[in-house]
Amino acid sequence: MNIFNAKILLNEPVAPKIFKIIVDAPDLAKNSRPGQFLQVKIADEFTLRRPLGIAGNLNGKITIFYRVVGRGTEFLSKKRVGDYLNILGALGTGFSTPKSKILLVGGGMGLAPLLCAAQNFNSDVLIAGRNADEVIFWQNEFKNHVENIFIATDDGSYGKKGFATDLLPEILSDYSAIYTCGPEIMMKNTAKIALNNKIPCEISLEKRMACGLGACLSCSIDTTLGRKKVCKDGAVFDAKIVFGGDFDE
């Protein structure tokens, strides 16, 4: 874990309120792994850093996606190419290195850490969103890194109409594992389907974090192994630890 002042190479919108930022950070890219995250300093006027998942770590560059939801991310969206971003990282645990092909299942901004997994692991991906605007740009990001892309939208405007877990049973194959990130209900139902089919499942949790180092306890969760800190013990966990392993109810 180190602090880097990384030069911004790109910072542009890719969908309504969603931005993609790329920074030049060779040492950070080399020493990061899929599923880890960063604590990004927005500016001196913002006391707390913002936790953002690593969406790419190739060729000495780090890619991040973020949604503009408040003053901090609005400020971040105004940064220009050539500006520098102060980054603490890489933090947390990452996804396990799979032995063979895996399936990535993500919704919304939860697809960001899965994109990094797609760049590093042999995988297919199931992309879910509310409508076409929320999935088409993700499809374009994943298409050069996976063999197959499956898409579901709530309104049926693109791909199959329904949720990720409506499509998931139809596409299960001989995957060695399922890695998932997104809304909690999606991850829980994905884990249920995976484990009922005897497929290991890892989840990447999204929680508000203050320090990102395990000191403030703001991201603590209950697990079958007791209280855990998402920033330090995660953000990637075995699904059985988080959801209790009782998926047959």
C-alpha positions in Angstrom: 0.0 0.0 0.0 1.4 3.4 -1.1 0.3 6.9 -2.0 0.7 7.8 -5.7 0.3 11.1 -7.5 -1.0 9.8 -10.8 -1.3 11.9 -13.9 -4.8 11.8 -15.5 -4.8 10.6 -19.1 -8.6 10.6 -19.6 -11.6 11.7 -17.6 -14.8 11.7 -19.7 -18.5 10.6 -19.5 -19.4 7.2 -20.9 -23.1 7.2 -19.9 -25.5 9.6 -18.1 -23.7 10.7 -14.9 -21.0 7.9 -15.3 -17.4 8.8 -15.9 -14.3 6.9 -16.9 -11.0 8.0 -15.6 -7.6 6.6 -16.6 -4.4 7.5 -14.8 -0.7 6.7 -15.5 0.4 4.6 -12.5 2.8 1.8 -13.5 3.8 0.8 -10.0 0.2 0.8 -8.7 -1.0 -1.2 -11.8 1.8 -3.7 -11.4 1.1 -4.3 -7.7 -2.7 -4.4 -7.8 -5.1 -7.3 -8.4 -8.7 -7.6 -9.5 -11.2 -6.9 -6.7 -8.9 -4.4 -4.9 -9.9 -0.7 -4.5 -8.4 2.7 -4.1 -8.9 5.6 -1.8 -8.9 8.7 -3.9 -8.3 12.2 -2.6 -10.7 14.6 -4.4 -9.3 17.9 -3.1 -8.2 19.5 0.1 -11.7 20.8 0.9 -12.9 17.2 1.1 -11.7 15.6 4.3 -12.4 12.0 3.4 -11.1 10.1 0.4 -13.5 8.3 -1.9 -13.3 4.5 -2.3 -13.3 3.5 -5.9 -12.8 0.0 -7.4 -10.0 -0.8 -9.8 -11.6 -1.4 -13.2 -8.4 -1.9 -15.1 -4.7 -2.4 -14.3 -3.1 -3.0 -17.7 -0.1 -1.5 -19.4 0.9 0.6 -16.5 -2.4 2.4 -16.3 -5.3 2.3 -13.8 -8.9 2.6 -14.9 -11.7 3.8 -12.6 -15.4 4.3 -13.2 -17.5 6.5 -11.0 -21.0 7.9 -10.9 -21.6 11.6 -10.2 -23.8 11.6 -7.1 -22.6 14.5 -4.9 -20.2 17.3 -4.5 -17.1 15.1 -4.3 -17.7 13.2 -7.5 -19.0 16.3 -9.2 -15.6 17.9 -8.4 -13.8 14.8 -9.7 -15.6 15.0 -13.0 -14.2 18.5 -13.5 -10.5 17.4 -13.4 -8.7 17.6 -16.7 -6.2 15.6 -18.6 -2.8 16.5 -17.2 -4.1 17.1 -13.7 -2.8 14.7 -10.9 -4.9 12.4 -8.7 -3.7 11.5 -5.2 -4.4 7.8 -4.7 -3.9 5.5 -1.7 -3.8 1.9 -2.7 -4.1 -0.8 -3.7 -6.3 -1.8 -0.7 -8.2 -4.8 0.4 -8.2 -8.4 -0.8 -8.8 -9.4 -4.4 -10.6 -12.2 -6.2 -9.0 -15.6 -6.1 -7.0 -16.5 -9.2 -9.2 -19.1 -10.8 -8.0 -22.5 -12.1 -10.2 -22.3 -15.2 -13.0 -20.3 -16.8 -15.3 -18.2 -14.6 -18.5 -16.3 -14.9 -18.7 -12.7 -13.9 -22.1 -11.4 -12.8 -22.6 -7.7 -12.3 -25.1 -4.9 -12.1 -24.6 -1.1 -12.2 -21.3 0.2 -11.0 -20.6 -3.2 -9.6 -19.3 -4.1 -13.0 -16.2 -2.0 -12.5 -14.1 -4.5 -10.4 -15.4 -7.3 -12.6 -14.0 -5.6 -15.7 -10.5 -5.8 -14.1 -11.2 -9.5 -13.4 -12.1 -9.9 -17.1 -8.8 -8.4 -18.1 -6.9 -10.8 -16.0 -8.9 -14.0 -16.0 -10.5 -16.3 -18.5 -14.1 -15.4 -18.2 -17.6 -14.8 -19.6 -19.8 -11.9 -18.2 -23.4 -11.4 -17.4 -24.2 -7.6 -17.5 -27.4 -6.3 -15.8 -28.9 -2.9 -15.7 -32.2 -1.0 -15.6 -32.1 0.0 -19.3 -30.0 0.1 -22.5 -28.1 3.2 -21.3 -26.8 1.3 -18.3 -25.4 -1.7 -20.2 -24.3 -0.7 -23.7 -21.1 1.1 -22.5 -20.2 -1.8 -20.3 -20.7 -4.2 -23.2 -18.2 -2.1 -25.2 -15.7 -2.2 -22.3 -15.9 -6.0 -21.8 -16.0 -7.1 -25.4 -12.3 -7.3 -25.9 -11.7 -9.2 -22.7 -14.3 -12.0 -22.5 -15.4 -14.8 -24.8 -19.2 -14.4 -24.2 -21.4 -11.5 -23.1 -24.9 -12.0 -21.7 -27.1 -9.0 -21.1 -30.3 -8.4 -19.1 -32.2 -5.2 -18.6 -35.1 -4.5 -16.3 -37.2 -2.9 -19.0 -36.2 -5.2 -21.9 -34.7 -2.3 -23.9 -31.5 -4.3 -24.5 -30.7 -7.9 -24.1 -33.1 -10.1 -22.3 -35.9 -8.5 -20.2 -35.5 -9.3 -16.5 -32.9 -9.4 -13.8 -29.4 -11.0 -13.9 -30.7 -13.9 -11.8 -33.5 -14.5 -14.3 -30.9 -15.2 -17.0 -28.3 -16.8 -14.9 -29.8 -20.4 -14.7 -30.0 -20.5 -18.5 -26.3 -19.8 -19.0 -24.6 -21.8 -16.3 -22.0 -24.1 -17.7 -18.8 -25.7 -16.5 -17.5 -22.6 -14.8 -15.0 -23.0 -12.0 -16.5 -20.1 -10.1 -18.8 -17.1 -10.2 -17.6 -13.7 -9.2 -20.3 -11.1 -8.6 -20.6 -7.4 -7.6 -23.6 -5.1 -7.6 -26.8 -4.6 -5.6 -26.9 -6.8 -2.5 -30.1 -8.6 -3.5 -28.6 -9.5 -6.9 -25.4 -10.9 -5.2 -27.4 -12.9 -2.7 -29.6 -14.5 -5.3 -26.6 -15.1 -7.6 -24.8 -16.8 -4.7 -27.9 -18.9 -4.1 -28.0 -20.1 -7.7 -24.3 -20.7 -7.8 -24.0 -22.7 -4.6 -27.2 -24.7 -5.3 -25.3 -25.7 -8.5 -22.2 -26.5 -6.5 -20.2 -23.6 -8.1 -18.0 -21.5 -5.7 -19.0 -17.9 -5.5 -17.1 -14.8 -4.5 -18.7 -11.4 -3.9 -17.3 -7.9 -3.9 -19.1 -5.7 -1.4 -19.7 -2.0 -1.8 -19.8 -0.1 1.5 -19.2 3.4 2.6 -15.7 3.7 3.9 -14.0 6.5 5.8 -10.4 5.4 6.3 -10.1 2.4 4.0 -7.6 0.9 6.4 -9.7 -0.9 9.0 -9.2 1.7 11.7 -12.6 3.5 11.8 -14.9 0.5 11.7 -17.4 2.4 9.5 -17.6 -0.5 7.0 -18.0 -3.4 9.5 -20.4 -6.2 8.6 -21.7 -9.3 10.4 -20.5 -12.6 8.9 -20.6 -16.3 9.9 -17.0 -15.7 11.1 -17.9 -12.7 13.2 -17.6 -9.0 12.5 -15.4 -8.2 9.5 -14.2 -5.0 7.9 -15.1 -4.6 4.2 -12.1 -2.4 3.6 -9.5 -4.7 5.2 -11.0 -8.2 5.2 -12.7 -7.6 1.8 -13.9 -6.2 -0.2 -14.0 -9.7 -1.7 -15.5 -12.4 0.4 -16.7 -16.0 0.0 -20.5 -15.7 -0.5 -21.1 -18.3 2.2 -19.4 -16.2 4.8 -21.5 -13.2 4.1 -24.9 -14.8 3.5 -24.7 -17.6 6.0 -24.6 -20.4 3.5 -28.3 -21.2 4.1 -29.6 -20.7 0.6 -32.3 -23.4 0.6 -35.0 -21.6 2.4 
